[in-house]
PDB file of C-alpha atoms in Angstrom:
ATOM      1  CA  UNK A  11     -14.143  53.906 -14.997  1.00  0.00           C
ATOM      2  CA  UNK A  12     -17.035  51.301 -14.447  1.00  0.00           C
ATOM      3  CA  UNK A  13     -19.371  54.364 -16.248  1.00  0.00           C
ATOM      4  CA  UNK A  14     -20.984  53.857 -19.527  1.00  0.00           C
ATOM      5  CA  UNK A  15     -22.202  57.195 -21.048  1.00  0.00           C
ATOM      6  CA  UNK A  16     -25.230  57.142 -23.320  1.00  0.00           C
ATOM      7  CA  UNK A  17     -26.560  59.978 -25.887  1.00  0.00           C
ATOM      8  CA  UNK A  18     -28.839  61.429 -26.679  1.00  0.00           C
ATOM      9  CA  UNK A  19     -31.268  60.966 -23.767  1.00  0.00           C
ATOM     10  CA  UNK A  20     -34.247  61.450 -26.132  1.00  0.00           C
ATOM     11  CA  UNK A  21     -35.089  61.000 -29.977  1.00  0.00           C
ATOM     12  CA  UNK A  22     -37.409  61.636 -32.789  1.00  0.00           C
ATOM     13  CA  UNK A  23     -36.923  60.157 -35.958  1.00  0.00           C
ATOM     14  CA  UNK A  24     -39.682  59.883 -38.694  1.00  0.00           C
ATOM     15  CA  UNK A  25     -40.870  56.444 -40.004  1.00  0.00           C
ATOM     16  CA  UNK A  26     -38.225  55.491 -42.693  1.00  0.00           C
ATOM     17  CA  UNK A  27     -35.604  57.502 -41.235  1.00  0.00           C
ATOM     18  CA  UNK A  28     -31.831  56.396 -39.356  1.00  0.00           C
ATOM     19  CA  UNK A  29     -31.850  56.952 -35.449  1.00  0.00           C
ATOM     20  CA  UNK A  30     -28.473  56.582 -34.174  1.00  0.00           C
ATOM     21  CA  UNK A  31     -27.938  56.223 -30.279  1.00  0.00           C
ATOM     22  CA  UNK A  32     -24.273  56.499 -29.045  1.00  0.00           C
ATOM     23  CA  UNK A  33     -22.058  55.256 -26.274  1.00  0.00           C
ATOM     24  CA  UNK A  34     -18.851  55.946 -24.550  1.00  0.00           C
ATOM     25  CA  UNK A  35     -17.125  53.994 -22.157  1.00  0.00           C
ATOM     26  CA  UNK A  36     -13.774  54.259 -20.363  1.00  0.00           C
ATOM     27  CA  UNK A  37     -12.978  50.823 -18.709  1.00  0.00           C
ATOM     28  CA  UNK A  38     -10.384  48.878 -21.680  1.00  0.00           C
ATOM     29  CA  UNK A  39     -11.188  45.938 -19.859  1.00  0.00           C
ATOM     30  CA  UNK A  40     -15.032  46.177 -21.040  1.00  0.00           C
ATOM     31  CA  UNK A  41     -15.110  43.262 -23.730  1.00  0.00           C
ATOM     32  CA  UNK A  42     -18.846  42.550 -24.748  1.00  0.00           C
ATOM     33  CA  UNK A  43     -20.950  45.305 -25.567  1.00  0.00           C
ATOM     34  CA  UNK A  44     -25.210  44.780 -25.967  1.00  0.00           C
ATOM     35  CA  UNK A  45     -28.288  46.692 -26.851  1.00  0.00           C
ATOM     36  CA  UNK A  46     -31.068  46.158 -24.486  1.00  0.00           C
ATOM     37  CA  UNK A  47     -34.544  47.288 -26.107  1.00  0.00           C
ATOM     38  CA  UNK A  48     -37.522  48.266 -23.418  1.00  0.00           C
ATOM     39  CA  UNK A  49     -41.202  48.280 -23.855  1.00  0.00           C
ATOM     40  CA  UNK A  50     -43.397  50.632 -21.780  1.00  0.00           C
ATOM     41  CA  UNK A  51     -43.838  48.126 -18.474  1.00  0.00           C
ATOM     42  CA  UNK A  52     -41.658  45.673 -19.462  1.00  0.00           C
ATOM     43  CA  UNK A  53     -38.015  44.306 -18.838  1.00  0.00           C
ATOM     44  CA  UNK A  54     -35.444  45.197 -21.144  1.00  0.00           C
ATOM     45  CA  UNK A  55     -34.516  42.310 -23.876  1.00  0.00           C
ATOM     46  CA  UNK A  56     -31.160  42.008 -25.797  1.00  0.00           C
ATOM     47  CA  UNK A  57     -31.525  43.460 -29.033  1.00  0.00           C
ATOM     48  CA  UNK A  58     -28.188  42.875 -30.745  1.00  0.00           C
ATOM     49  CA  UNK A  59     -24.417  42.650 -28.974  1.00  0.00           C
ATOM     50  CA  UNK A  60     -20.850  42.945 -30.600  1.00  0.00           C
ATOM     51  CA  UNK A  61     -17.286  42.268 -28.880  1.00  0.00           C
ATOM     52  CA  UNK A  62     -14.285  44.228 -29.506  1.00  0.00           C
ATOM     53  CA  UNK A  63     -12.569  42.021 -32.159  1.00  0.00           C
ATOM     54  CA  UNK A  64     -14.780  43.853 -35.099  1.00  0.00           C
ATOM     55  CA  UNK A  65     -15.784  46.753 -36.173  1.00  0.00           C
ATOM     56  CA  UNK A  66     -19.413  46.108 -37.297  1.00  0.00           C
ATOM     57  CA  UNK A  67     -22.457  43.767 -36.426  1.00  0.00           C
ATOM     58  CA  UNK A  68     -25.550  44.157 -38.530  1.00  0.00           C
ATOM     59  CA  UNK A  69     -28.420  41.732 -38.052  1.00  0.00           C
ATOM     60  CA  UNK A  70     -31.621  43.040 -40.147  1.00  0.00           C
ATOM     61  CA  UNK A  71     -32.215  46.992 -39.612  1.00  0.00           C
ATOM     62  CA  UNK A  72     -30.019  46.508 -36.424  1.00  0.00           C
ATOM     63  CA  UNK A  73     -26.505  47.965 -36.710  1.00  0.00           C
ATOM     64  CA  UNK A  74     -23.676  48.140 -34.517  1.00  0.00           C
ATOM     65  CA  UNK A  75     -20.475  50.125 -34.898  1.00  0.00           C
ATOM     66  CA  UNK A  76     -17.692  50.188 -32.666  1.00  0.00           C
ATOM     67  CA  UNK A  77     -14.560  51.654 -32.599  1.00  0.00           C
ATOM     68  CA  UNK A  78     -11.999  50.293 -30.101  1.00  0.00           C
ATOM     69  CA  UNK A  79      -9.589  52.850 -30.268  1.00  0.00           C
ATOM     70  CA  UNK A  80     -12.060  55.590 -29.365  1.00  0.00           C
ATOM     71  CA  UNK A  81     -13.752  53.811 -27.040  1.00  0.00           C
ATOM     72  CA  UNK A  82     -17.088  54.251 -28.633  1.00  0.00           C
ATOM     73  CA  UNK A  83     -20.098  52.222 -29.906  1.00  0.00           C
ATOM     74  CA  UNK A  84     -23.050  53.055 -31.583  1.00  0.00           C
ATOM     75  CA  UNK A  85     -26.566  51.701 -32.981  1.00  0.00           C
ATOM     76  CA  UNK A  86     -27.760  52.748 -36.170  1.00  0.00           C
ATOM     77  CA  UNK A  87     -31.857  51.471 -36.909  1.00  0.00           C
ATOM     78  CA  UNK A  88     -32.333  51.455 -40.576  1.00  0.00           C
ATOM     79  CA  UNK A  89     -35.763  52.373 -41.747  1.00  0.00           C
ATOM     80  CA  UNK A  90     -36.798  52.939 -38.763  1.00  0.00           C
ATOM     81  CA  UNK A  91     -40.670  51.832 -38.113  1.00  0.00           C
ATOM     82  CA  UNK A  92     -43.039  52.767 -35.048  1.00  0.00           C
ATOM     83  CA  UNK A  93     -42.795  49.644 -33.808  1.00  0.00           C
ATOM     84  CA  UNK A  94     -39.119  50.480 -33.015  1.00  0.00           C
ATOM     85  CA  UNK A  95     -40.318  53.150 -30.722  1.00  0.00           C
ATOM     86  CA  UNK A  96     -38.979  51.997 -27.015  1.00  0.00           C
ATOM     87  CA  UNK A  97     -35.754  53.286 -24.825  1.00  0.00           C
ATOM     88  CA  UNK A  98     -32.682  51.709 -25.296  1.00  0.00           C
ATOM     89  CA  UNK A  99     -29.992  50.777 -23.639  1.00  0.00           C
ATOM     90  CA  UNK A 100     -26.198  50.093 -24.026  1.00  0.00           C
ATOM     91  CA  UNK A 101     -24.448  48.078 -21.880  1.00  0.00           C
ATOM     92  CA  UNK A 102     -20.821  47.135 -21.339  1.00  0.00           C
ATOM     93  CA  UNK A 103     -19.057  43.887 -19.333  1.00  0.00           C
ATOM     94  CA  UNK A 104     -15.918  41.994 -19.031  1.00  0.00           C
ATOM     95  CA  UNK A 105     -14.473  38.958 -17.964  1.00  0.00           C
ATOM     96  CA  UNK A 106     -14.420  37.027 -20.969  1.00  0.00           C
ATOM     97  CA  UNK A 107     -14.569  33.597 -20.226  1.00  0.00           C
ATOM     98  CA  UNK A 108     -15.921  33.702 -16.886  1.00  0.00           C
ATOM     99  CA  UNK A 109     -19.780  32.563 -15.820  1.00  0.00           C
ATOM    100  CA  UNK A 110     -21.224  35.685 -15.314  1.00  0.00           C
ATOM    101  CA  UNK A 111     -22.671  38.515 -17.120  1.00  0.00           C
ATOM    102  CA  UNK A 112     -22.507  41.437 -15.056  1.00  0.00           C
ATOM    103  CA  UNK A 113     -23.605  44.027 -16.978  1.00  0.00           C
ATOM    104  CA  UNK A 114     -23.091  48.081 -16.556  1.00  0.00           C
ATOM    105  CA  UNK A 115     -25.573  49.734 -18.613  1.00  0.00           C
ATOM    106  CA  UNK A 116     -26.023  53.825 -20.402  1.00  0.00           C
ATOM    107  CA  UNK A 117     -28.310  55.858 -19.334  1.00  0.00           C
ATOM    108  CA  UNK A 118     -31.242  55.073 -22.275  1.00  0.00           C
ATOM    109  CA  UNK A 119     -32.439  56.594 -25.480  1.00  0.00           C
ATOM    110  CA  UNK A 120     -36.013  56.966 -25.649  1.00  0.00           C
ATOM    111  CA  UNK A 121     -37.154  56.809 -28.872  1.00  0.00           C
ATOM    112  CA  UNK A 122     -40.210  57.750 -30.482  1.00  0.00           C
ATOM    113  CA  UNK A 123     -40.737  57.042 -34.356  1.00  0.00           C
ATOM    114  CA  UNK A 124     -43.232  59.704 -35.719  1.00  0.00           C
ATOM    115  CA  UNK A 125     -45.437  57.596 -38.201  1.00  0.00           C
TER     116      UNK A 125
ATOM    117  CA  UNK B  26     -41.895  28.809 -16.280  1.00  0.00           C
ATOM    118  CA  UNK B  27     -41.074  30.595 -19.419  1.00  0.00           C
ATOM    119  CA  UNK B  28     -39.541  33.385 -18.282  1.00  0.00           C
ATOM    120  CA  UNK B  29     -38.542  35.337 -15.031  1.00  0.00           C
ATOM    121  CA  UNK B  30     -40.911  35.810 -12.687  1.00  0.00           C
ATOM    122  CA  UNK B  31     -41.077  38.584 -10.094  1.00  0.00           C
ATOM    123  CA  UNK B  32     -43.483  39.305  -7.628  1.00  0.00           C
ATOM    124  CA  UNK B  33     -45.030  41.476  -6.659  1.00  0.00           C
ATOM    125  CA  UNK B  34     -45.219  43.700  -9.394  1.00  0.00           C
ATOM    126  CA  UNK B  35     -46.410  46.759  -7.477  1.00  0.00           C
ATOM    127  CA  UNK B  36     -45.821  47.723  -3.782  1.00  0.00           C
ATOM    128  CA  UNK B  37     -46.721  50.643  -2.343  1.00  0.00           C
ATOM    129  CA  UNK B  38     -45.341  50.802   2.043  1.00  0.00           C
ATOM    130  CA  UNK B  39     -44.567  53.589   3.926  1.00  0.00           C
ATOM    131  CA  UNK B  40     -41.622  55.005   5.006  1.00  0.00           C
ATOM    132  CA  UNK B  41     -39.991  53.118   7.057  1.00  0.00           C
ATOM    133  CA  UNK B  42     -41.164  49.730   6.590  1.00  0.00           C
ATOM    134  CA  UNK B  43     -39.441  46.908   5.651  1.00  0.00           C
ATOM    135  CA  UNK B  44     -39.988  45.401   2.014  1.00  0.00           C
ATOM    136  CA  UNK B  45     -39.780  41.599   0.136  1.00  0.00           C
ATOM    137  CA  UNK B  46     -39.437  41.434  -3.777  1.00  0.00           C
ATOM    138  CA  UNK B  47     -39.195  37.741  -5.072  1.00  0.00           C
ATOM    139  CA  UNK B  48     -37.783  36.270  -8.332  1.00  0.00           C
ATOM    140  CA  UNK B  49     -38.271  33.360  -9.747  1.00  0.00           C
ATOM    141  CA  UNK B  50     -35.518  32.898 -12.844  1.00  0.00           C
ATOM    142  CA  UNK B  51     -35.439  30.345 -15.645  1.00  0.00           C
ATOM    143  CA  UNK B  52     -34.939  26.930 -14.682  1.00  0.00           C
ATOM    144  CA  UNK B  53     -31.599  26.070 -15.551  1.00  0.00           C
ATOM    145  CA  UNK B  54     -30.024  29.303 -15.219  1.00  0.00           C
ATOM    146  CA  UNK B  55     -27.267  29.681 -12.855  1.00  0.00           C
ATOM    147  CA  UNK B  56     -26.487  33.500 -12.502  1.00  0.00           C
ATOM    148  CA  UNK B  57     -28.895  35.441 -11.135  1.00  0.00           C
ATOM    149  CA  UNK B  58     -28.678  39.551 -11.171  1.00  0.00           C
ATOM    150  CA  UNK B  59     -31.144  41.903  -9.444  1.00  0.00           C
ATOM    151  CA  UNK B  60     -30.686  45.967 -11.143  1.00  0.00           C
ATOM    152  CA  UNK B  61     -32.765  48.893 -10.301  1.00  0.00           C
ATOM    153  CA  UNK B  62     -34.268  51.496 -12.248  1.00  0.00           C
ATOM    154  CA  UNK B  63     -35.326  55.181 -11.153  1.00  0.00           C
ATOM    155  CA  UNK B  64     -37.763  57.119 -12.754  1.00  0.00           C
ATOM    156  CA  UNK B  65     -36.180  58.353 -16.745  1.00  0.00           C
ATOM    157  CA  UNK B  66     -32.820  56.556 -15.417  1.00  0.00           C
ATOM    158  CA  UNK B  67     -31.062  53.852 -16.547  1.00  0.00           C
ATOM    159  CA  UNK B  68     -30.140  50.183 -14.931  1.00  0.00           C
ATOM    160  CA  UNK B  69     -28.298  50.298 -11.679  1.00  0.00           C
ATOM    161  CA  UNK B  70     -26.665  47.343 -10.800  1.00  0.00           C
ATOM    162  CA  UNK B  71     -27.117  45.703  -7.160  1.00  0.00           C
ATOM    163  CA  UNK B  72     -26.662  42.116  -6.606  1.00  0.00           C
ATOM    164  CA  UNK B  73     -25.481  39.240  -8.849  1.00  0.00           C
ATOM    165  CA  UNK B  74     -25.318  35.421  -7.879  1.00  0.00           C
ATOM    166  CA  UNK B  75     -23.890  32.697  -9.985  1.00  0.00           C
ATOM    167  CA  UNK B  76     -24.020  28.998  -8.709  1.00  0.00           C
ATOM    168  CA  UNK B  77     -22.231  28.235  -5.159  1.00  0.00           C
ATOM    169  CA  UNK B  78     -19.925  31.340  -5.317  1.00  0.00           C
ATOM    170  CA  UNK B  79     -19.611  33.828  -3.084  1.00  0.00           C
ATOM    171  CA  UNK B  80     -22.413  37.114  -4.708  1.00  0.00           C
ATOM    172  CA  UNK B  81     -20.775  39.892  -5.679  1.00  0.00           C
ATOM    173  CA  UNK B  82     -22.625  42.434  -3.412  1.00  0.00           C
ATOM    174  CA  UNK B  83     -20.762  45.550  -4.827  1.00  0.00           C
ATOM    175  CA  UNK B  84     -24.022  47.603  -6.148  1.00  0.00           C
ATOM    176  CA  UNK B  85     -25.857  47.078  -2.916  1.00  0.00           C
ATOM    177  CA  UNK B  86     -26.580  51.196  -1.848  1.00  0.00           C
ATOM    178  CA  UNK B  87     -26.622  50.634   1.535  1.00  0.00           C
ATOM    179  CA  UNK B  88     -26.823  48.158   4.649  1.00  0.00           C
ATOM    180  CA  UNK B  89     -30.483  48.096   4.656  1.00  0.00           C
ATOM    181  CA  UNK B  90     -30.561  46.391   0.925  1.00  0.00           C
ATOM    182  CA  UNK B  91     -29.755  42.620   1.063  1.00  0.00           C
ATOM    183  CA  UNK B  92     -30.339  39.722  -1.088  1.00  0.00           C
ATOM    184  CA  UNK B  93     -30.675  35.983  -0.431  1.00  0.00           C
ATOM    185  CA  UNK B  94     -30.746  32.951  -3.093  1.00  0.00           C
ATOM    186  CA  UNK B  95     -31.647  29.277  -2.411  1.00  0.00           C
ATOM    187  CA  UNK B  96     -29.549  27.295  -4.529  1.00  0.00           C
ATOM    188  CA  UNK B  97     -30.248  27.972  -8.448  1.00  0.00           C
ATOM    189  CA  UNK B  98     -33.554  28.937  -8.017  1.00  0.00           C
ATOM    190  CA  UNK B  99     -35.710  31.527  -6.371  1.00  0.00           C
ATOM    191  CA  UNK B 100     -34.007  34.833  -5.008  1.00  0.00           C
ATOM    192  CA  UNK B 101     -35.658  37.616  -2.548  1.00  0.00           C
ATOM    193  CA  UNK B 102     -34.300  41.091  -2.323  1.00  0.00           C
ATOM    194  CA  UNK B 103     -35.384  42.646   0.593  1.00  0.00           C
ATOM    195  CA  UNK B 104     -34.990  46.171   1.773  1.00  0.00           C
ATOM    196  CA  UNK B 105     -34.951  47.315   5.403  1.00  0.00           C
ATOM    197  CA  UNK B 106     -36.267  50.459   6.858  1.00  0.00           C
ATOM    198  CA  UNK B 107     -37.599  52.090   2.883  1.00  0.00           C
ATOM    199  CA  UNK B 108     -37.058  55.521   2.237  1.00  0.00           C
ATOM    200  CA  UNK B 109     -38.572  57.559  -0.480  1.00  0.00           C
ATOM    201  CA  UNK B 110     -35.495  57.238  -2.958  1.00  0.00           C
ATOM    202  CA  UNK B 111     -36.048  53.853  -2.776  1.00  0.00           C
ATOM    203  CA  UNK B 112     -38.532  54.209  -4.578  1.00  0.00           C
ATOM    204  CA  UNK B 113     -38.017  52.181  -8.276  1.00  0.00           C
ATOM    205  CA  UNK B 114     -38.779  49.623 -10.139  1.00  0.00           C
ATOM    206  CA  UNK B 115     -36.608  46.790  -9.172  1.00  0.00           C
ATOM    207  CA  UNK B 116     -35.320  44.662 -12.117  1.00  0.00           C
ATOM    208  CA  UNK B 117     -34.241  40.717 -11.669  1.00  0.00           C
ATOM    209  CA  UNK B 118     -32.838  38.920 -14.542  1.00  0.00           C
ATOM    210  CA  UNK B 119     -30.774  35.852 -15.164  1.00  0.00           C
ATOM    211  CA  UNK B 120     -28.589  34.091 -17.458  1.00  0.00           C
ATOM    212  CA  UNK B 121     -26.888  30.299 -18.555  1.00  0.00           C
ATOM    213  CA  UNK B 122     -23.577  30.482 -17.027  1.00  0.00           C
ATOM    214  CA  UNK B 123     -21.386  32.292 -19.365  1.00  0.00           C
ATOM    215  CA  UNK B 124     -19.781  35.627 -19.555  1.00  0.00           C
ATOM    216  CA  UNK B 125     -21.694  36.964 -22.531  1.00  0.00           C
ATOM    217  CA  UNK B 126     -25.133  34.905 -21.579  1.00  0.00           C
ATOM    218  CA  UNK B 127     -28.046  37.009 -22.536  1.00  0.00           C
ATOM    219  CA  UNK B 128     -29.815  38.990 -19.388  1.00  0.00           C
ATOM    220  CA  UNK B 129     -33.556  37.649 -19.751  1.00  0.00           C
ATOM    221  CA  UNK B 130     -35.798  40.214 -17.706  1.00  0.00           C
ATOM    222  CA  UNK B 131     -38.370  40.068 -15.496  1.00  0.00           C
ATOM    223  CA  UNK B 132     -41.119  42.565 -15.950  1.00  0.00           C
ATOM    224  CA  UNK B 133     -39.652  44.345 -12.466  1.00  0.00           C
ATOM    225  CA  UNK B 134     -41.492  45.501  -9.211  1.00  0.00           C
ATOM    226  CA  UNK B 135     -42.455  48.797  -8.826  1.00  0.00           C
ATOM    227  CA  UNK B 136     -41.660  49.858  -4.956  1.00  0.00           C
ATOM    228  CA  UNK B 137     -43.653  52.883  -4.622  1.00  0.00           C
ATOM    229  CA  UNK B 138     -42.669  55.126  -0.876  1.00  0.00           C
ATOM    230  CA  UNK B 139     -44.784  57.271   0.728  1.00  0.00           C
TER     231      UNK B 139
END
Protein backbone atom coordinates (compact mmCIF):
# COMPACT_ATOMS: atom_id res chain seq x y z
CA UNK A 1 0.00 0.00 0.00
CA UNK A 2 2.93 2.44 0.96
CA UNK A 3 4.29 1.43 -2.94
CA UNK A 4 4.48 3.96 -5.62
CA UNK A 5 4.91 2.34 -9.10
CA UNK A 6 6.79 4.26 -11.76
CA UNK A 7 6.93 3.63 -15.76
CA UNK A 8 8.67 3.37 -17.96
CA UNK A 9 12.07 2.69 -16.35
CA UNK A 10 13.85 4.22 -19.38
CA UNK A 11 13.10 6.85 -22.25
CA UNK A 12 14.10 8.35 -25.48
CA UNK A 13 12.43 11.17 -26.80
CA UNK A 14 13.88 13.46 -29.59
CA UNK A 15 14.53 17.22 -28.96
CA UNK A 16 11.05 18.89 -29.51
CA UNK A 17 9.18 15.90 -28.72
CA UNK A 18 6.49 14.97 -25.42
CA UNK A 19 8.05 12.41 -22.85
CA UNK A 20 5.47 11.29 -20.56
CA UNK A 21 6.53 9.36 -17.29
CA UNK A 22 3.65 7.68 -15.31
CA UNK A 23 2.75 6.71 -11.79
CA UNK A 24 0.48 4.53 -9.84
CA UNK A 25 -0.11 4.45 -6.35
CA UNK A 26 -2.48 2.54 -4.06
CA UNK A 27 -2.47 4.27 -0.56
CA UNK A 28 -5.99 6.90 -0.76
CA UNK A 29 -4.46 8.48 2.03
CA UNK A 30 -1.41 9.75 -0.27
CA UNK A 31 -2.34 13.59 -0.59
CA UNK A 32 0.70 15.52 -2.18
CA UNK A 33 2.24 14.18 -5.10
CA UNK A 34 6.00 15.73 -6.52
CA UNK A 35 8.43 15.32 -9.32
CA UNK A 36 11.93 15.07 -8.19
CA UNK A 37 14.45 15.77 -11.21
CA UNK A 38 18.23 14.16 -10.79
CA UNK A 39 21.43 15.18 -12.35
CA UNK A 40 24.22 12.61 -12.92
CA UNK A 41 25.99 12.95 -9.16
CA UNK A 42 23.66 15.01 -7.73
CA UNK A 43 20.59 15.00 -5.25
CA UNK A 44 17.30 14.98 -6.62
CA UNK A 45 15.43 18.60 -6.65
CA UNK A 46 11.59 19.17 -6.77
CA UNK A 47 10.61 19.82 -10.14
CA UNK A 48 6.88 20.51 -9.94
CA UNK A 49 4.13 18.92 -7.24
CA UNK A 50 0.20 18.80 -7.42
CA UNK A 51 -2.37 17.65 -4.56
CA UNK A 52 -5.41 15.76 -5.16
CA UNK A 53 -7.99 18.62 -5.26
CA UNK A 54 -7.17 19.20 -9.24
CA UNK A 55 -6.74 17.64 -12.07
CA UNK A 56 -3.85 19.55 -13.74
CA UNK A 57 -0.65 21.64 -12.75
CA UNK A 58 1.34 23.12 -15.57
CA UNK A 59 4.22 25.45 -14.77
CA UNK A 60 6.29 26.21 -18.15
CA UNK A 61 6.96 22.83 -20.26
CA UNK A 62 6.22 21.03 -16.88
CA UNK A 63 2.85 19.25 -16.76
CA UNK A 64 1.12 17.31 -14.29
CA UNK A 65 -2.01 15.22 -14.66
CA UNK A 66 -3.68 13.36 -12.11
CA UNK A 67 -6.56 11.46 -11.86
CA UNK A 68 -7.89 10.66 -8.36
CA UNK A 69 -10.22 8.16 -9.17
CA UNK A 70 -7.66 5.97 -10.92
CA UNK A 71 -5.14 6.52 -8.73
CA UNK A 72 -2.72 7.74 -11.29
CA UNK A 73 -0.42 10.73 -12.06
CA UNK A 74 1.60 11.59 -14.77
CA UNK A 75 4.30 14.20 -16.20
CA UNK A 76 4.11 15.34 -19.57
CA UNK A 77 7.60 17.65 -20.75
CA UNK A 78 6.58 19.76 -23.61
CA UNK A 79 9.24 20.38 -26.16
CA UNK A 80 11.36 18.53 -24.63
CA UNK A 81 15.20 19.90 -24.80
CA UNK A 82 18.57 17.99 -23.87
CA UNK A 83 18.91 19.80 -21.05
CA UNK A 84 15.83 17.91 -19.72
CA UNK A 85 17.78 14.75 -19.98
CA UNK A 86 18.05 13.39 -16.11
CA UNK A 87 15.94 10.47 -14.16
CA UNK A 88 12.97 11.34 -12.56
CA UNK A 89 11.18 10.63 -9.89
CA UNK A 90 7.56 10.58 -8.51
CA UNK A 91 6.85 10.68 -5.16
CA UNK A 92 3.76 10.37 -2.99
CA UNK A 93 3.01 11.54 0.98
CA UNK A 94 0.30 12.25 3.36
CA UNK A 95 -0.53 13.82 6.40
CA UNK A 96 -1.73 17.01 5.32
CA UNK A 97 -1.22 19.43 7.81
CA UNK A 98 1.34 17.82 9.77
CA UNK A 99 5.33 19.00 9.93
CA UNK A 100 6.79 16.50 8.00
CA UNK A 101 7.33 15.49 4.53
CA UNK A 102 7.93 11.96 4.42
CA UNK A 103 8.12 11.13 1.12
CA UNK A 104 7.72 7.50 -0.76
CA UNK A 105 9.14 7.80 -4.08
CA UNK A 106 8.75 5.54 -7.94
CA UNK A 107 11.23 3.80 -9.10
CA UNK A 108 12.77 6.66 -11.80
CA UNK A 109 12.56 7.42 -15.46
CA UNK A 110 15.76 7.98 -17.00
CA UNK A 111 15.53 10.10 -19.68
CA UNK A 112 17.67 10.86 -22.44
CA UNK A 113 16.64 13.65 -25.08
CA UNK A 114 18.32 12.76 -28.47
CA UNK A 115 19.41 16.29 -29.82
CA UNK B 1 25.52 27.04 4.37
CA UNK B 2 23.48 27.11 1.28
CA UNK B 3 22.46 23.90 1.01
CA UNK B 4 22.79 20.34 2.61
CA UNK B 5 25.89 19.19 3.28
CA UNK B 6 27.01 15.57 3.53
CA UNK B 7 30.18 14.16 4.13
CA UNK B 8 31.93 12.21 3.06
CA UNK B 9 30.97 11.92 -0.32
CA UNK B 10 32.75 8.65 -1.08
CA UNK B 11 33.66 5.74 1.29
CA UNK B 12 34.99 2.78 0.35
CA UNK B 13 35.46 -0.02 3.97
CA UNK B 14 35.44 -3.47 4.00
CA UNK B 15 33.13 -5.84 4.96
CA UNK B 16 32.49 -5.77 8.13
CA UNK B 17 33.46 -2.51 9.36
CA UNK B 18 31.57 -0.08 10.89
CA UNK B 19 30.66 3.23 8.89
CA UNK B 20 29.81 7.30 9.78
CA UNK B 21 27.95 9.48 7.10
CA UNK B 22 27.30 13.13 8.37
CA UNK B 23 24.74 15.79 7.28
CA UNK B 24 24.69 19.02 7.77
CA UNK B 25 20.95 20.49 6.67
CA UNK B 26 19.82 24.06 6.11
CA UNK B 27 19.82 26.21 8.98
CA UNK B 28 16.43 26.66 9.95
CA UNK B 29 15.04 23.52 8.84
CA UNK B 30 13.44 21.34 11.30
CA UNK B 31 12.78 17.88 9.60
CA UNK B 32 15.49 16.08 8.67
CA UNK B 33 15.18 12.71 6.32
CA UNK B 34 18.08 10.39 5.41
CA UNK B 35 16.89 7.91 1.93
CA UNK B 36 19.06 5.52 0.16
CA UNK B 37 19.61 4.79 -3.31
CA UNK B 38 20.93 1.42 -5.00
CA UNK B 39 22.49 1.24 -8.13
CA UNK B 40 19.42 2.06 -11.27
CA UNK B 41 16.91 2.08 -8.11
CA UNK B 42 14.91 4.51 -6.79
CA UNK B 43 14.79 6.42 -3.14
CA UNK B 44 14.39 4.17 -0.19
CA UNK B 45 13.31 5.74 2.73
CA UNK B 46 15.20 5.20 6.23
CA UNK B 47 15.09 7.72 8.88
CA UNK B 48 13.18 11.02 9.30
CA UNK B 49 13.50 13.56 12.29
CA UNK B 50 11.42 16.61 12.80
CA UNK B 51 12.13 18.95 15.85
CA UNK B 52 11.91 17.26 19.53
CA UNK B 53 9.67 14.33 18.37
CA UNK B 54 10.21 11.03 18.68
CA UNK B 55 12.06 9.84 14.63
CA UNK B 56 10.11 7.76 12.84
CA UNK B 57 12.65 4.86 12.42
CA UNK B 58 10.30 2.70 10.18
CA UNK B 59 12.72 2.44 6.91
CA UNK B 60 15.70 1.51 9.00
CA UNK B 61 16.70 -2.26 7.15
CA UNK B 62 18.09 -3.62 9.97
CA UNK B 63 19.57 -3.26 13.65
CA UNK B 64 22.93 -2.43 12.46
CA UNK B 65 21.56 1.00 10.67
CA UNK B 66 20.96 3.81 13.23
CA UNK B 67 20.71 7.46 13.13
CA UNK B 68 21.36 10.22 15.69
CA UNK B 69 20.44 14.14 15.46
CA UNK B 70 21.62 16.95 17.80
CA UNK B 71 18.90 19.25 18.09
CA UNK B 72 17.97 20.98 14.56
CA UNK B 73 21.15 20.67 13.21
CA UNK B 74 23.72 18.13 12.19
CA UNK B 75 22.63 14.34 11.85
CA UNK B 76 25.06 11.10 11.50
CA UNK B 77 23.82 7.87 10.09
CA UNK B 78 25.94 5.26 10.98
CA UNK B 79 25.96 1.67 9.94
CA UNK B 80 27.34 -1.24 11.97
CA UNK B 81 29.06 -4.30 10.78
CA UNK B 82 28.66 -3.18 6.44
CA UNK B 83 27.83 -5.74 4.14
CA UNK B 84 28.10 -5.60 0.44
CA UNK B 85 24.30 -4.65 -0.18
CA UNK B 86 24.95 -1.88 1.74
CA UNK B 87 26.51 -0.66 -0.63
CA UNK B 88 24.61 2.88 -2.02
CA UNK B 89 24.63 6.13 -2.16
CA UNK B 90 23.09 7.44 0.93
CA UNK B 91 20.78 10.49 0.42
CA UNK B 92 20.06 13.22 3.41
CA UNK B 93 17.67 15.94 2.80
CA UNK B 94 15.60 18.33 4.82
CA UNK B 95 12.73 20.53 4.88
CA UNK B 96 10.82 23.84 6.84
CA UNK B 97 8.38 22.16 8.98
CA UNK B 98 5.40 21.48 6.93
CA UNK B 99 3.78 18.53 5.38
CA UNK B 100 4.32 19.47 1.76
CA UNK B 101 7.90 21.36 2.51
CA UNK B 102 10.15 20.80 -0.40
CA UNK B 103 12.97 17.86 0.18
CA UNK B 104 16.29 19.95 -0.56
CA UNK B 105 19.10 17.24 -1.29
CA UNK B 106 22.34 16.71 -0.43
CA UNK B 107 24.63 15.52 -3.14
CA UNK B 108 24.63 11.87 -1.11
CA UNK B 109 27.58 9.56 0.01
CA UNK B 110 28.54 6.88 -1.94
CA UNK B 111 29.33 3.75 0.57
CA UNK B 112 31.22 1.54 -1.61
CA UNK B 113 31.75 -2.53 0.19
CA UNK B 114 34.28 -4.68 -0.58
Amino acid sequence: QQQVKQSPQSLIVQKGGISIINCAYENTAFDYFPWYQQFPGKGPALLIAIRPDVSEKKEGRFTISFNKSAKQFSLHIMDSQPGDSATYFCAASMGYGGATNKLIFGTGTLLAVQP
Amino acid sequence: GAGVSQSPSNKVTEKGKDVELRCDPISGHTALYWYRQRLGQGLEFLIYFQGNSAPDKSGLPSDRFSAERTGESVSTLTIQRTQQEDSAVYLCASSRGTSTGELFFGEGSRLTVL
